[in-house]
Short mmCIF file of C-alpha atoms in Angstrom, two decimals:
data_model
loop_
_atom_site.label_atom_id
_atom_site.label_comp_id
_atom_site.label_asym_id
_atom_site.label_seq_id
_atom_site.Cartn_x
_atom_site.Cartn_y
_atom_site.Cartn_z
CA MET A 1 -53.19 51.60 -65.27
CA ASP A 2 -51.25 54.49 -63.79
CA GLU A 3 -49.26 54.68 -60.56
CA GLN A 4 -52.12 56.31 -58.67
CA GLN A 5 -54.43 53.40 -59.46
CA LEU A 6 -51.70 50.96 -58.44
CA ASN A 7 -51.22 52.78 -55.13
CA LEU A 8 -54.96 52.57 -54.49
CA LEU A 9 -54.96 48.83 -55.25
CA MET A 10 -52.00 48.33 -52.95
CA GLN A 11 -53.76 50.16 -50.12
CA GLN A 12 -56.87 48.05 -50.57
CA HIS A 13 -55.31 44.60 -50.99
CA THR A 14 -51.83 44.47 -49.44
CA ALA A 15 -52.91 43.24 -46.00
CA LYS A 16 -54.95 40.35 -47.39
CA LEU A 17 -52.29 39.36 -49.93
CA PHE A 18 -49.61 39.54 -47.25
CA ARG A 19 -51.58 37.14 -45.01
CA ILE A 20 -52.01 34.71 -47.90
CA ALA A 21 -48.31 34.79 -48.75
CA TYR A 22 -47.44 34.43 -45.08
CA TYR A 23 -49.67 31.37 -44.70
CA TYR A 24 -47.58 29.68 -47.37
CA SER A 25 -44.08 30.94 -46.59
CA LYS A 26 -44.32 31.39 -42.81
CA ASN A 27 -41.73 34.14 -43.15
CA LEU A 28 -42.48 37.87 -42.95
CA HIS A 29 -39.77 38.99 -45.35
CA THR A 30 -40.59 36.36 -47.93
CA ALA A 31 -44.29 37.24 -47.74
CA GLU A 32 -43.44 40.90 -48.28
CA ASP A 33 -41.29 40.00 -51.29
CA ILE A 34 -44.03 37.83 -52.78
CA VAL A 35 -46.65 40.59 -52.44
CA GLN A 36 -44.26 43.15 -53.92
CA ASP A 37 -43.54 40.85 -56.87
CA VAL A 38 -47.26 40.32 -57.42
CA PHE A 39 -47.94 44.06 -57.63
CA ILE A 40 -44.95 44.64 -59.91
CA LYS A 41 -46.04 41.88 -62.28
CA PHE A 42 -49.65 43.14 -62.21
CA TYR A 43 -48.48 46.67 -63.04
CA GLU A 44 -46.18 45.48 -65.83
CA ARG A 45 -48.98 43.53 -67.49
CA LYS A 46 -51.04 46.72 -67.73
CA MET A 47 -54.22 44.72 -67.23
CA ASP A 48 -57.48 46.54 -67.06
CA LEU A 49 -59.82 44.39 -64.97
CA ASP A 50 -63.12 45.36 -63.47
CA PRO A 51 -62.96 46.05 -59.71
CA THR A 52 -64.81 42.87 -58.79
CA SER A 53 -62.28 40.60 -60.46
CA VAL A 54 -59.09 42.47 -59.49
CA GLU A 55 -59.04 41.11 -55.95
CA ARG A 56 -59.59 37.54 -57.10
CA TYR A 57 -56.89 37.92 -59.74
CA LEU A 58 -54.40 39.32 -57.20
CA ILE A 59 -55.19 36.51 -54.76
CA THR A 60 -54.61 33.94 -57.51
CA MET A 61 -51.33 35.58 -58.43
CA THR A 62 -50.23 35.62 -54.78
CA THR A 63 -51.16 31.98 -54.28
CA ASN A 64 -49.30 30.91 -57.41
CA LYS A 65 -46.24 33.00 -56.55
CA SER A 66 -46.23 31.52 -53.02
CA LYS A 67 -46.46 27.98 -54.36
CA ASP A 68 -43.63 28.75 -56.78
CA TYR A 69 -41.54 29.92 -53.85
CA LEU A 70 -42.21 26.66 -51.98
CA LYS A 71 -40.97 24.74 -55.05
CA SER A 72 -37.88 26.91 -55.44
CA TRP A 73 -34.32 25.79 -54.77
CA HIS A 74 -33.89 28.69 -52.33
CA TYR A 75 -36.72 27.45 -50.13
CA ARG A 76 -35.54 23.83 -50.28
CA LYS A 77 -32.03 24.92 -49.37
CA ILE A 78 -33.31 26.79 -46.31
CA ILE A 79 -35.33 23.77 -45.16
CA LEU A 80 -32.35 21.50 -45.70
CA GLN A 81 -30.10 23.82 -43.71
CA GLU A 82 -32.58 23.92 -40.84
CA LYS A 83 -32.80 20.15 -40.73
CA TRP A 84 -29.07 19.72 -41.10
CA LEU A 85 -28.18 22.18 -38.37
CA HIS A 86 -31.10 21.16 -36.15
CA THR A 87 -32.10 24.74 -35.75
CA SER A 88 -35.43 26.24 -36.31
CA SER A 89 -35.51 29.77 -37.47
CA HIS A 90 -37.09 32.17 -35.05
CA ARG A 91 -40.03 33.56 -36.89
CA HIS A 92 -41.71 36.65 -35.68
CA THR A 93 -45.43 36.33 -35.95
CA ASP A 94 -47.20 39.37 -37.16
CA ALA A 95 -49.97 40.38 -34.78
CA LEU A 96 -52.33 40.81 -37.71
CA VAL A 97 -51.67 37.28 -38.94
CA VAL A 98 -52.14 35.82 -35.46
CA GLN A 99 -55.38 37.75 -35.00
CA ASP A 100 -56.68 36.60 -38.38
CA GLU A 101 -55.78 32.97 -37.68
CA GLU A 102 -57.44 33.07 -34.28
CA GLN A 103 -60.57 34.54 -35.88
CA LEU A 104 -60.68 31.76 -38.48
CA ILE A 105 -60.12 29.10 -35.83
CA SER A 106 -62.87 30.57 -33.67
CA GLU A 107 -65.25 30.53 -36.64
CA ALA A 108 -64.35 26.90 -37.36
CA VAL A 109 -64.97 25.91 -33.73
CA LEU A 110 -68.27 27.78 -33.71
CA SER A 111 -69.38 26.00 -36.87
CA LEU A 112 -69.02 22.56 -35.23
CA PRO A 113 -72.16 20.71 -34.17
CA LEU A 114 -73.09 21.53 -30.58
CA LYS A 115 -71.99 18.19 -29.09
CA GLN A 116 -68.51 18.49 -30.56
CA ARG A 117 -68.29 22.25 -30.10
CA GLU A 118 -68.85 22.12 -26.36
CA VAL A 119 -66.23 19.43 -25.66
CA VAL A 120 -63.67 21.13 -27.93
CA ALA A 121 -64.32 24.48 -26.25
CA TYR A 122 -64.03 23.08 -22.73
CA TYR A 123 -60.97 21.00 -23.52
CA TYR A 124 -58.93 23.41 -25.67
CA LEU A 125 -60.21 26.84 -24.78
CA GLU A 126 -60.97 26.38 -21.09
CA GLY A 127 -58.28 23.79 -20.36
CA TYR A 128 -60.46 21.17 -18.68
CA SER A 129 -59.40 17.55 -18.68
CA VAL A 130 -61.62 14.91 -20.29
CA LYS A 131 -62.74 13.77 -16.85
CA GLU A 132 -63.63 17.31 -15.77
CA LEU A 133 -65.54 18.13 -18.93
CA ALA A 134 -67.43 14.83 -18.67
CA GLU A 135 -68.52 15.86 -15.19
CA ILE A 136 -69.49 19.37 -16.29
CA LEU A 137 -71.55 18.08 -19.21
CA ASN A 138 -72.91 15.13 -17.26
CA LEU A 139 -71.49 12.62 -19.75
CA ASN A 140 -69.76 9.29 -19.57
CA GLU A 141 -65.99 9.83 -19.86
CA ASN A 142 -65.78 7.62 -22.96
CA THR A 143 -68.60 9.59 -24.59
CA ALA A 144 -66.69 12.81 -23.93
CA LYS A 145 -63.55 11.27 -25.46
CA SER A 146 -65.37 10.14 -28.59
CA ARG A 147 -67.00 13.55 -29.04
CA LEU A 148 -63.60 15.18 -28.65
CA VAL A 149 -62.08 12.88 -31.28
CA LYS A 150 -64.97 13.61 -33.65
CA GLY A 151 -64.59 17.35 -33.00
CA ARG A 152 -60.86 17.18 -33.78
CA GLU A 153 -61.57 15.35 -37.04
CA LEU A 154 -64.14 17.93 -38.06
CA LEU A 155 -61.76 20.79 -37.22
CA LYS A 156 -58.95 19.15 -39.15
CA ASP A 157 -61.23 18.89 -42.18
CA LYS A 158 -62.21 22.55 -41.88
CA LEU A 159 -58.69 23.86 -41.28
CA GLN A 160 -56.63 21.37 -43.27
CA SER A 161 -55.99 23.59 -46.28
CA MET A 162 -53.88 26.02 -44.27
CA GLU A 163 -50.90 25.66 -41.96
CA TRP A 164 -51.58 27.65 -38.83
CA GLU A 165 -48.83 29.58 -37.10
CA VAL A 166 -50.75 29.92 -33.80
CA LEU A 167 -51.21 26.13 -33.63
CA LYS A 168 -47.73 25.10 -34.74
CA ASN A 169 -46.79 23.83 -31.28
CA ASP A 170 -50.15 22.25 -30.53
CA THR A 171 -51.73 19.22 -32.08
CA LEU A 172 -55.40 18.87 -32.71
#
């Protein structure tokens, strides 16, 4: 693999790999470092993979490198310092990451069964109270509550594998 091929791979896959690293690290600079390390290691290995498996291989490398970072002493030290000093670092959310997360959340909401989807949409997206959405949907208030609880559980199952920056202050 020459530098031109590497540059082409970087153009094609950097955005996706960055989002993956960011989902794990929740830090822009760390995510950039992880992606850079992944491309350096890939280049050093001089692997010649077919185009269909390169992306999967890079994603696996990024995931593993991100998990290694979360196990590292550096990361643990940062978390310990934040807890000790009672400060939370001010993280700048990348517009691309926020947009991607919102897209995935929207897809998850849209994949819910209709009964749960409508109460979740009215409650979270439109801001109606349980009483108001029960009136809109012509339901008993307890029925609306139980559908909302079921919808939350289904969303948690769908979205559990990732930690979502746009939902960090909200609870499902």
